[in-house]
XYZ file of C-alpha atoms in Angstrom:
679
model
C -7.663 37.887 12.901
C -5.379 37.275 9.941
C -3.656 34.419 11.759
C -6.943 32.717 12.621
C -8.218 33.121 9.060
C -5.021 31.637 7.662
C -5.334 28.686 10.051
C -8.874 28.123 8.768
C -7.584 28.259 5.190
C -4.808 25.809 6.051
C -7.278 23.290 7.484
C -9.559 23.771 4.467
C -6.749 23.084 2.011
C -5.571 20.113 4.058
C -9.009 18.506 3.919
C -9.384 19.256 0.214
C -5.973 18.002 -0.875
C -5.897 14.518 -2.465
C -2.307 14.451 -3.643
C -2.458 17.160 -6.351
C 0.936 18.774 -6.814
C -0.303 22.327 -7.470
C -2.606 22.221 -4.447
C 0.300 20.848 -2.398
C 2.489 23.824 -3.377
C -0.375 26.178 -2.485
C -0.690 24.389 0.846
C 3.036 24.893 1.533
C 2.801 28.596 0.646
C -0.197 29.074 2.946
C 1.614 27.127 5.686
C 4.613 29.479 5.622
C 2.276 32.475 5.426
C 0.438 31.188 8.505
C 3.702 30.700 10.377
C 4.798 34.192 9.317
C 1.552 35.718 10.565
C 1.768 33.836 13.858
C 5.381 34.853 14.529
C 4.624 38.456 13.503
C 1.762 38.597 16.009
C 3.981 37.233 18.787
C 6.906 39.572 18.054
C 4.844 42.685 17.418
C 5.948 45.423 17.949
C 9.281 44.626 19.660
C 12.192 43.610 17.409
C 9.818 43.261 14.481
C 12.290 44.314 11.820
C 15.511 42.924 13.278
C 14.220 39.473 14.260
C 16.302 36.820 12.391
C 13.526 34.232 12.734
C 10.964 36.547 11.179
C 13.341 37.487 8.370
C 13.924 33.804 7.563
C 10.206 33.023 7.587
C 9.582 36.077 5.389
C 11.992 34.696 2.809
C 10.488 31.203 2.997
C 7.023 32.671 2.490
C 8.079 34.584 -0.620
C 9.938 31.585 -2.057
C 6.961 29.304 -1.466
C 4.618 31.646 -3.372
C 7.148 31.948 -6.195
C 7.420 28.153 -6.450
C 3.629 27.890 -6.624
C 3.421 30.437 -9.462
C 6.381 28.857 -11.280
C 4.646 25.473 -11.221
C 1.357 26.925 -12.474
C 3.223 28.689 -15.297
C 5.148 25.517 -16.245
C 1.913 23.529 -16.338
C 0.502 26.155 -18.709
C 3.552 26.259 -20.981
C 3.966 22.480 -21.069
C 7.094 21.824 -19.017
C 9.722 23.219 -16.686
C 12.342 23.568 -19.438
C 10.208 25.968 -21.495
C 9.400 27.937 -18.358
C 13.090 28.250 -17.456
C 13.927 29.531 -20.935
C 11.150 32.117 -20.694
C 11.855 33.314 -17.161
C 15.655 33.317 -16.928
C 15.761 37.040 -16.232
C 13.006 36.884 -13.663
C 14.697 34.001 -11.835
C 18.043 35.845 -11.837
C 16.307 38.896 -10.326
C 14.689 36.731 -7.638
C 18.014 35.107 -6.773
C 19.690 38.511 -6.408
C 16.941 39.655 -4.040
C 17.242 36.431 -2.073
C 21.025 36.738 -1.744
C 20.791 40.404 -0.755
C 18.242 39.626 1.932
C 20.372 36.806 3.343
C 23.442 39.074 3.461
C 21.700 41.920 5.307
C 19.735 39.814 7.786
C 22.661 38.940 10.132
C 23.931 42.524 10.297
C 20.431 43.884 10.884
C 19.726 41.398 13.676
C 22.890 42.550 15.514
C 21.692 46.193 15.711
C 19.774 47.076 18.869
C 17.759 49.803 17.105
C 17.380 48.938 13.414
C 16.199 52.453 12.522
C 19.621 53.755 13.517
C 21.157 51.547 10.817
C 19.097 53.106 8.075
C 21.221 51.688 5.261
C 20.667 48.113 6.344
C 16.909 48.703 6.542
C 16.935 50.094 3.018
C 18.879 47.121 1.666
C 16.505 44.669 3.350
C 13.501 46.525 1.978
C 15.045 46.543 -1.515
C 15.667 42.797 -1.391
C 12.106 42.035 -0.330
C 10.723 44.461 -2.914
C 12.692 42.606 -5.629
C 11.120 39.319 -4.536
C 7.651 40.904 -4.553
C 8.185 42.315 -8.061
C 9.342 38.860 -9.183
C 6.099 37.404 -7.863
C 4.070 40.023 -9.756
C 5.982 39.238 -12.950
C 5.254 35.498 -12.571
C 1.608 36.275 -11.899
C 1.416 38.389 -15.046
C 2.835 35.564 -17.167
C 0.437 33.057 -15.601
C -2.584 35.249 -16.341
C -1.279 35.925 -19.846
C -0.780 32.305 -20.904
C -3.525 30.666 -18.888
C -6.499 29.589 -21.081
C -9.357 32.035 -20.857
C -11.855 29.344 -19.968
C -9.930 28.713 -16.727
C -9.296 32.339 -15.756
C -12.708 32.882 -14.083
C -12.173 29.698 -12.073
C -8.776 30.742 -10.717
C -9.593 34.463 -10.544
C -9.888 34.398 -6.774
C -6.561 32.624 -6.435
C -4.760 35.063 -8.733
C -6.382 38.056 -7.032
C -5.344 36.872 -3.579
C -1.735 36.197 -4.625
C -1.561 39.508 -6.482
C -2.915 41.354 -3.439
C -0.092 39.944 -1.306
C 2.694 40.904 -3.708
C 1.221 44.344 -4.606
C 0.897 45.435 -0.999
C 4.345 44.061 -0.115
C 5.848 45.964 -3.046
C 4.248 49.193 -1.899
C 5.318 48.739 1.728
C 8.931 47.805 0.938
C 9.260 50.507 -1.742
C 8.098 53.116 0.771
C 10.534 51.733 3.374
C 13.445 52.355 1.028
C 12.960 56.143 1.192
C 11.290 56.987 4.470
C 10.931 55.211 7.790
C 7.649 53.418 7.448
C 5.048 53.682 10.142
C 4.342 50.429 11.969
C 0.717 50.761 10.866
C 1.769 49.940 7.315
C 3.198 46.620 8.509
C 0.162 46.024 10.717
C -2.101 46.349 7.694
C -0.364 43.302 6.222
C -2.490 41.293 8.677
C -5.652 42.631 7.032
C -4.185 41.828 3.632
C -3.479 38.288 4.853
C -7.112 38.027 6.025
C -8.440 39.131 2.645
C -6.023 36.767 0.915
C -7.178 33.832 3.040
C -10.854 34.524 2.339
C -10.206 34.806 -1.403
C -8.211 31.570 -1.406
C -10.969 29.725 0.439
C -13.432 30.730 -2.280
C -10.943 30.085 -5.100
C -9.848 26.679 -3.836
C -13.459 25.558 -3.638
C -14.024 26.498 -7.286
C -10.616 25.609 -8.672
C -10.236 22.588 -10.952
C -6.901 21.389 -9.660
C -4.687 19.184 -11.774
C -4.521 15.397 -11.555
C -0.725 15.381 -11.310
C 0.046 13.988 -7.891
C 2.937 14.237 -5.502
C 4.906 10.989 -5.636
C 4.841 10.311 -1.908
C 4.013 6.906 -0.460
C 1.341 6.518 2.188
C 3.934 5.486 4.740
C 6.165 8.499 4.058
C 3.207 10.875 4.143
C 2.021 9.377 7.419
C 5.356 9.853 9.188
C 5.901 13.305 7.654
C 2.478 14.586 8.665
C 2.840 12.962 12.069
C 6.124 14.829 12.480
C 4.445 18.132 11.549
C 1.577 17.447 13.937
C 4.037 16.770 16.744
C 5.907 20.006 15.967
C 2.677 22.039 15.896
C 1.455 20.318 19.053
C 4.661 21.010 20.964
C 4.713 24.590 19.669
C 1.152 25.119 20.843
C 1.987 23.712 24.258
C 5.105 25.908 24.448
C 3.113 28.987 23.397
C 0.398 28.304 25.942
C 3.020 27.798 28.646
C 4.687 31.090 27.657
C 1.369 32.947 27.881
C 0.727 31.522 31.342
C 4.266 32.343 32.428
C 3.852 35.983 31.394
C 1.395 36.357 34.271
C 3.207 36.665 37.544
C 0.404 35.345 39.722
C 0.827 32.594 42.291
C -1.124 30.221 40.104
C 1.205 30.554 37.077
C 3.719 27.880 38.148
C 0.971 25.386 38.991
C -0.782 26.071 35.689
C 2.439 25.437 33.768
C 2.880 22.065 35.476
C -0.733 21.118 34.743
C -0.399 22.114 31.066
C 2.835 20.161 30.564
C 1.497 17.104 32.398
C -1.748 17.186 30.425
C 0.148 17.537 27.156
C 2.288 14.495 27.997
C -0.812 12.450 28.903
C -2.602 13.395 25.670
C 0.463 12.674 23.534
C 1.118 9.325 25.250
C -2.518 8.305 24.823
C -2.339 9.011 21.099
C 0.872 7.011 20.635
C -0.351 4.015 22.654
C -3.881 3.875 21.241
C -4.208 1.795 18.090
C -7.668 3.212 17.557
C -6.460 6.826 17.369
C -3.506 5.894 15.160
C -5.815 4.024 12.792
C -8.230 6.958 12.660
C -5.322 9.264 11.879
C -4.234 6.985 9.011
C -7.783 6.917 7.644
C -7.926 10.721 7.797
C -4.569 10.944 6.054
C -5.529 8.517 3.273
C -8.854 10.257 2.794
C -7.503 13.780 2.343
C -3.940 13.325 1.063
C -4.370 10.915 -1.840
C -6.657 10.430 -4.810
C -6.755 6.748 -3.929
C -7.376 5.364 -0.491
C -4.623 2.750 -0.678
C -1.017 2.638 -1.722
C -1.607 -0.494 -3.778
C 2.060 -1.338 -4.156
C 2.626 -1.350 -0.409
C -0.660 -3.136 0.295
C 0.113 -5.890 -2.208
C 3.678 -6.384 -0.988
C 2.458 -6.572 2.598
C -0.278 -9.016 1.594
C 2.184 -11.316 -0.191
C 4.656 -11.093 2.715
C 1.939 -12.121 5.143
C 0.863 -15.063 2.989
C 4.461 -16.175 2.492
C 4.992 -16.141 6.224
C 2.480 -18.973 6.625
C 4.215 -21.862 4.918
C 2.513 -25.228 4.536
C -0.026 -26.581 6.987
C -2.618 -25.051 9.257
C -0.516 -21.930 9.887
C -1.179 -20.799 6.318
C -4.902 -20.800 7.080
C -4.376 -18.288 9.874
C -2.149 -16.071 7.737
C -4.830 -15.961 5.026
C -7.216 -14.512 7.614
C -4.623 -12.025 8.852
C -3.585 -10.976 5.335
C -7.167 -10.110 4.383
C -8.081 -8.573 7.740
C -5.099 -6.217 7.876
C -6.227 -4.529 4.653
C -9.165 -2.945 6.495
C -7.404 -2.535 9.842
C -8.840 -5.662 11.443
C -6.990 -8.295 13.445
C -8.832 -11.552 12.847
C -11.698 -13.498 11.409
C -13.040 -16.912 10.439
C -12.001 -19.042 7.460
C -14.441 -21.480 5.863
C -13.324 -23.859 3.088
C -15.160 -26.304 0.841
C -14.792 -29.923 1.936
C -14.823 -33.069 -0.198
C -18.585 -33.506 0.229
C -19.293 -29.942 -0.970
C -20.117 -28.356 2.388
C -18.168 -25.407 3.762
C -16.456 -26.078 7.083
C -14.779 -23.786 9.584
C -11.076 -24.646 9.284
C -9.387 -21.785 11.131
C -10.087 -18.707 13.225
C -7.977 -15.835 14.522
C -8.792 -13.385 17.325
C -12.579 -13.731 17.089
C -15.283 -15.570 19.014
C -17.300 -17.888 16.799
C -20.733 -19.251 17.585
C -20.721 -22.527 15.680
C -18.639 -25.240 14.090
C -21.469 -26.681 12.016
C -20.766 -26.855 8.267
C -22.496 -24.474 5.880
C -24.459 -26.435 3.242
C -23.728 -25.682 -0.426
C -27.369 -24.768 -1.103
C -27.573 -22.180 1.698
C -28.506 -18.611 0.877
C -25.064 -17.327 1.901
C -23.129 -19.747 -0.316
C -25.460 -19.235 -3.271
C -25.206 -15.425 -2.963
C -21.397 -15.451 -2.779
C -21.142 -17.871 -5.713
C -23.556 -15.917 -7.908
C -22.654 -12.303 -7.144
C -19.094 -12.575 -5.750
C -19.804 -9.534 -3.570
C -18.296 -8.397 -0.303
C -21.072 -8.623 2.305
C -21.031 -5.703 4.737
C -23.079 -6.726 7.770
C -23.648 -3.096 8.813
C -24.994 -2.334 5.361
C -27.057 -5.526 5.421
C -28.766 -4.467 8.661
C -29.565 -0.930 7.457
C -30.276 -1.606 3.756
C -31.128 -5.305 3.324
C -32.754 -4.615 -0.055
C -29.259 -4.137 -1.536
C -28.640 -7.851 -1.020
C -31.957 -8.935 -2.545
C -33.038 -12.334 -1.136
C -29.915 -13.021 0.937
C -30.667 -14.649 4.279
C -27.643 -14.769 6.555
C -27.225 -17.901 8.710
C -27.921 -17.756 12.428
C -24.290 -18.335 13.421
C -23.176 -15.299 11.421
C -25.880 -13.053 12.839
C -25.022 -14.139 16.388
C -21.276 -13.450 15.948
C -21.191 -9.947 17.429
C -17.785 -8.957 16.074
C -18.454 -10.174 12.513
C -18.212 -7.336 9.993
C -17.364 -8.369 6.412
C -17.740 -11.597 4.438
C -15.114 -11.916 1.688
C -15.590 -14.674 -0.946
C -12.544 -16.713 -1.949
C -13.164 -17.274 -5.639
C -11.178 -19.708 -7.735
C -12.199 -18.756 -11.233
C -16.014 -19.020 -11.000
C -16.108 -21.492 -8.120
C -16.400 -20.566 -4.458
C -13.466 -22.191 -2.666
C -14.471 -20.671 0.657
C -15.043 -17.378 2.424
C -13.529 -15.300 5.224
C -15.555 -13.520 7.901
C -13.510 -10.474 8.957
C -13.882 -9.144 12.485
C -14.756 -5.538 13.217
C -11.639 -3.316 13.631
C -10.890 -1.284 16.733
C -11.268 1.984 14.796
C -14.267 2.784 12.646
C -13.509 2.067 9.004
C -15.825 3.219 6.242
C -16.019 0.778 3.324
C -16.064 2.122 -0.228
C -15.473 0.785 -3.733
C -11.684 0.676 -3.247
C -12.040 -1.616 -0.236
C -14.393 -3.872 -2.194
C -12.083 -4.157 -5.198
C -8.942 -4.695 -3.129
C -10.581 -7.310 -0.882
C -12.027 -9.214 -3.851
C -8.674 -9.237 -5.647
C -6.818 -10.260 -2.502
C -9.463 -12.939 -1.910
C -8.774 -14.455 -5.313
C -5.031 -14.482 -4.602
C -5.643 -16.097 -1.219
C -7.887 -18.680 -2.888
C -5.012 -19.566 -5.233
C -2.693 -20.143 -2.271
C -5.301 -22.238 -0.481
C -5.999 -24.273 -3.626
C -2.278 -24.994 -3.938
C -2.184 -26.056 -0.287
C -5.148 -28.383 -0.788
C -3.591 -29.802 -3.961
C -0.307 -30.466 -2.148
C -2.136 -32.193 0.689
C -4.090 -34.325 -1.782
C -0.843 -35.193 -3.594
C 0.821 -36.214 -0.325
C -2.123 -38.433 0.550
C -2.084 -39.961 -2.929
C 1.633 -40.679 -2.635
C 1.103 -42.269 0.769
C -1.628 -44.491 -0.642
C 0.567 -45.294 -3.625
C 3.470 -46.260 -1.369
C 1.140 -48.366 0.774
C -0.322 -50.066 -2.298
C 3.133 -50.731 -3.685
C 4.311 -52.212 -0.402
C 1.126 -54.260 -0.156
C 1.803 -55.728 -3.576
C 5.312 -56.719 -2.509
C 4.033 -58.263 0.712
C 1.327 -60.153 -1.158
C 3.965 -61.469 -3.532
C 5.971 -62.786 -0.584
C 2.838 -64.228 0.970
C 2.148 -66.035 -2.288
C 5.445 -67.869 -1.909
C 4.615 -68.782 1.670
C 1.200 -70.018 0.613
C 2.873 -72.158 -2.034
C 5.056 -73.780 0.643
C 2.094 -74.401 2.947
C 0.073 -75.779 0.040
C 2.856 -78.266 -0.643
C 2.758 -79.381 2.990
C -1.011 -79.799 2.878
C -0.775 -81.703 -0.411
C 1.693 -84.229 1.024
C 0.069 -84.423 4.449
C -2.444 -87.137 3.447
C 0.338 -89.416 2.215
C 2.944 -88.777 4.930
C 0.941 -87.704 7.956
C 1.950 -90.880 9.852
C 5.623 -90.224 9.165
C 7.149 -88.503 12.235
C 9.947 -86.987 10.173
C 7.444 -85.471 7.731
C 5.365 -84.069 10.573
C 8.457 -82.549 12.131
C 9.395 -80.904 8.810
C 5.798 -79.744 8.312
C 5.662 -78.118 11.728
C 9.012 -76.435 11.034
C 7.719 -75.158 7.695
C 4.535 -73.787 9.300
C 6.543 -72.181 12.093
C 8.893 -70.568 9.589
C 5.944 -69.352 7.498
C 4.210 -67.840 10.535
C 7.409 -66.035 11.491
C 7.821 -64.655 7.978
C 4.175 -63.586 7.793
C 4.486 -61.726 11.092
C 7.542 -59.905 9.778
C 5.692 -59.058 6.559
C 2.746 -57.659 8.503
C 5.116 -55.576 10.614
C 6.740 -54.337 7.422
C 3.317 -53.438 6.045
C 2.467 -51.433 9.155
C 5.783 -49.567 9.210
C 6.065 -48.964 5.485
C 9.608 -48.631 4.134
C 11.126 -48.088 7.539
C 13.494 -51.030 7.224
C 16.371 -48.825 6.112
C 17.118 -48.111 9.722
C 17.077 -51.847 10.556
C 19.770 -52.865 8.082
C 22.531 -55.036 9.514
C 25.690 -56.741 8.336
C 24.868 -59.982 6.555
C 27.110 -62.882 5.595
C 26.268 -63.361 1.924
C 27.425 -66.979 1.807
C 25.357 -67.933 4.841
C 22.190 -66.288 3.447
C 22.725 -68.022 0.098
C 23.059 -71.404 1.801
C 19.769 -70.845 3.651
C 17.968 -69.854 0.438
C 19.431 -72.853 -1.427
C 18.280 -75.131 1.385
C 14.732 -73.803 1.110
C 14.706 -74.082 -2.685
C 16.205 -77.600 -2.739
C 12.731 -79.100 -2.436
C 12.116 -78.158 -6.083
C 13.842 -79.561 -9.150
C 16.377 -78.849 -10.492
C 18.135 -78.390 -7.202
C 20.498 -75.396 -7.207
C 24.218 -75.888 -6.720
C 26.528 -73.424 -4.970
C 30.141 -72.594 -5.618
C 32.323 -70.346 -3.452
C 35.667 -70.983 -1.773
C 36.770 -67.455 -0.818
C 36.629 -65.347 2.314
C 33.396 -64.340 4.030
C 31.708 -61.382 2.330
C 29.667 -58.984 4.469
C 27.060 -56.541 3.137
C 24.686 -54.083 4.836
C 21.063 -55.008 4.089
C 17.725 -55.923 5.606
C 17.820 -59.694 5.966
C 14.257 -60.615 5.028
C 14.208 -58.467 1.915
C 17.647 -59.634 0.770
C 16.570 -63.235 1.410
C 13.409 -62.635 -0.653
C 15.452 -61.243 -3.575
C 17.745 -64.273 -3.715
C 14.814 -66.632 -3.296
C 12.959 -65.008 -6.150
C 15.934 -65.182 -8.519
C 16.578 -68.868 -7.761
C 12.899 -69.739 -7.966
C 12.551 -68.049 -11.362
C 15.609 -69.927 -12.602
C 14.083 -73.235 -11.433
C 10.735 -72.481 -13.044
C 12.410 -71.562 -16.354
C 14.510 -74.759 -16.381
C 13.308 -78.347 -16.981
C 13.775 -80.852 -14.180
C 16.731 -82.444 -15.941
C 18.460 -79.089 -16.323
C 20.689 -77.248 -13.868
C 20.779 -74.032 -11.785
C 24.107 -72.747 -10.518
C 24.819 -70.047 -7.933
C 28.299 -68.503 -7.909
C 29.607 -66.037 -5.331
C 32.756 -63.983 -5.884
C 34.390 -60.711 -4.993
C 35.364 -57.964 -7.424
C 37.115 -55.017 -5.803
C 34.682 -53.740 -3.111
C 31.698 -55.598 -4.555
C 30.100 -58.897 -3.740
C 29.049 -60.574 -7.011
C 26.244 -63.165 -7.063
C 25.458 -64.976 -10.330
C 22.372 -67.142 -10.766
C 22.763 -69.145 -13.986
C 20.433 -71.711 -15.574
C 20.165 -73.558 -18.891
C 16.457 -73.005 -19.229
C 14.349 -71.398 -21.951
C 16.081 -68.023 -21.820
C 14.777 -64.600 -22.893
C 15.272 -62.342 -25.857
C 16.653 -58.800 -25.572
C 13.259 -57.164 -26.235
C 11.676 -59.008 -23.328
C 14.544 -58.088 -21.011
C 14.416 -54.436 -22.059
C 10.633 -53.882 -22.037
C 8.963 -56.484 -19.837
C 11.276 -58.211 -17.361
C 11.429 -55.438 -14.772
C 8.066 -53.916 -15.566
C 5.692 -54.230 -12.570
C 2.495 -56.254 -12.921
C 3.615 -57.770 -16.222
C 3.781 -61.559 -15.790
C 4.325 -64.498 -18.153
C 2.781 -66.915 -15.642
C -0.839 -66.018 -16.314
C -3.091 -65.990 -13.251
C -0.403 -67.650 -11.171
C 1.979 -64.696 -11.176
C 1.815 -61.040 -10.114
C 4.695 -59.691 -12.208
C 6.410 -57.712 -9.442
C 9.119 -60.117 -8.249
C 11.830 -58.979 -10.656
C 10.838 -55.343 -10.218
C 10.900 -55.622 -6.419
C 14.273 -57.400 -6.498
C 15.946 -54.800 -8.673
C 14.436 -51.900 -6.669
C 15.753 -53.233 -3.382
C 19.207 -54.047 -4.747
C 19.422 -50.501 -6.102
C 18.211 -49.208 -2.743
C 21.324 -50.685 -1.106
C 23.505 -49.147 -3.863
C 23.796 -52.322 -5.918
C 22.479 -53.421 -9.312
C 21.113 -56.413 -11.242
C 22.253 -57.199 -14.793
C 20.793 -59.889 -17.058
C 22.398 -61.875 -19.899
C 20.167 -64.314 -21.754
C 19.412 -65.890 -25.118
C 16.326 -67.863 -26.084
C 17.024 -71.603 -25.676
C 20.405 -71.060 -24.018
C 19.429 -70.091 -20.484
C 19.948 -66.896 -18.459
C 22.379 -65.360 -16.013
C 21.290 -62.844 -13.365
C 24.332 -60.971 -12.043
C 23.824 -59.171 -8.709
C 26.507 -56.720 -7.500
C 26.338 -55.298 -3.961
C 28.850 -53.022 -2.185
C 30.619 -54.685 0.719
C 30.016 -53.337 4.189
C 32.354 -50.439 4.911
C 32.978 -49.565 1.237
C 32.429 -46.029 -0.096
C 29.829 -46.888 -2.686
């Protein structure tokens, strides 16, 4: 009876405990008392006194009760240090009793009849009596210093603990002088029953402290799981032993059935996510003041989000990060699009009924934006008045596994929402779930907003690159149009001249070829880096000079050295040289001159385009010459030729330098690394 009552008390304390340290110590003391009562019932009456296991459990039981009283006393006095100073003598007495009991236990267990070794029995009884007196002394100090307003509340607890130590003192004191009848030890079971009943009443009325045991949820889960496994295996072993004690023909078969059934039950628990989740919920509910270990939950949430990376995979990890908080596996993610509607952008492990966008003026979107609440569909079905005028869309009502709707708030704006699927194990939602999901939703919204901003930035850069390339292509087309315009202008005068017509057709053919290359360049973007080839600088210069010789002043060329080879894209390098020579011609009167010099300096090819035109001042060169879309030609120029030329020359590791003075002409000096150099 005492064992069963103690088991009931143990379950009661387990369900009541929410992490309080004093209640935890009481739980440990009751646990050892329950184990002591169980072992005593199994060993009674054979080897009751000499059993080493029972002696060890007896000591653990006494020490557990002393630790409980010591903690209560230290909480009353204001710290462990003050309690140690006050109870030095009591602790020394307890240690002497503990040492004496440990010294006599091995010798007593080796005696076949302990009553023949009367001295050892007396020493053991004295040691246990010392521990009992120590417990009474601690209890006296607790009742002395405990505030009077709390004494009626804990009266049942103190009475139950005092009953244990008083009866143990009497029994062990009697055993020191006369062999004690076994009935005296048997009555300890009734004392344990009375103690358990008093503790049940006292624990229900007790105002336990808020000081918690610093144990993480994960550690508590594995520790309690370990204890459950030990108790489970012990129960199976005890049941098997009971069956084995019967010598019937059915005993062996029953043992096999019990062991096989125990293995099946244990394997089912380990392999079932539902049962494991329910066990975690039970543990969080009764072991901790708070349902979640927020540090672990937040670290796990951030790890899950960080696992996503850029792109669509992040959308799935947002769903998983929110769903795992409440034990779910998947859900639906809806995000606001450019036109204001909310579109389904990702889903994970859930069947969805629609892909139609949710309008911004729908009841669901307006409710989430206004109230920023977590919508519990179970609660909505049973108590719709809690959600006022909310009307859920048809697709959400028809999604059978839909459970929660979590808003993703970015400040006061609704960036989107996540529909979380129902978990495999029943999960009751309370205020902690609501607060954690809302906070995690805001963090997820920040990640999603950053993703959307990065995507918008990438698109903007792509458009910028395309616009920039288009401007360069248009600039080149302008030059081709100028050539074709010159052909058209002279066609009326020279159309009957076969030589002119042949040159005109060649010019048109060359222009068409260049325009096709420009269009290809526009389609491929800046992919010409991979098409670079070795160019003969002198040969390219001669071709450019030939094209520009139709305009006055005609450029002259000077180079007598070896062939210089560079690595560049031919059309773009040709366009750079053409632009520099054309600008020199346009800045120089027809009776002036334009000179092109080619030379080598170390591993560089040096091209100088010099004219005696109008020149430029230093301010213009520094602030306007290479500035895009800044032109001195009015409507006839685009202002990107010089900028494009310098950018491409720098792209192939070269540079353009300018020396000029107003009225004295200009010199553009282009330096380009030779092919095979280490520049």
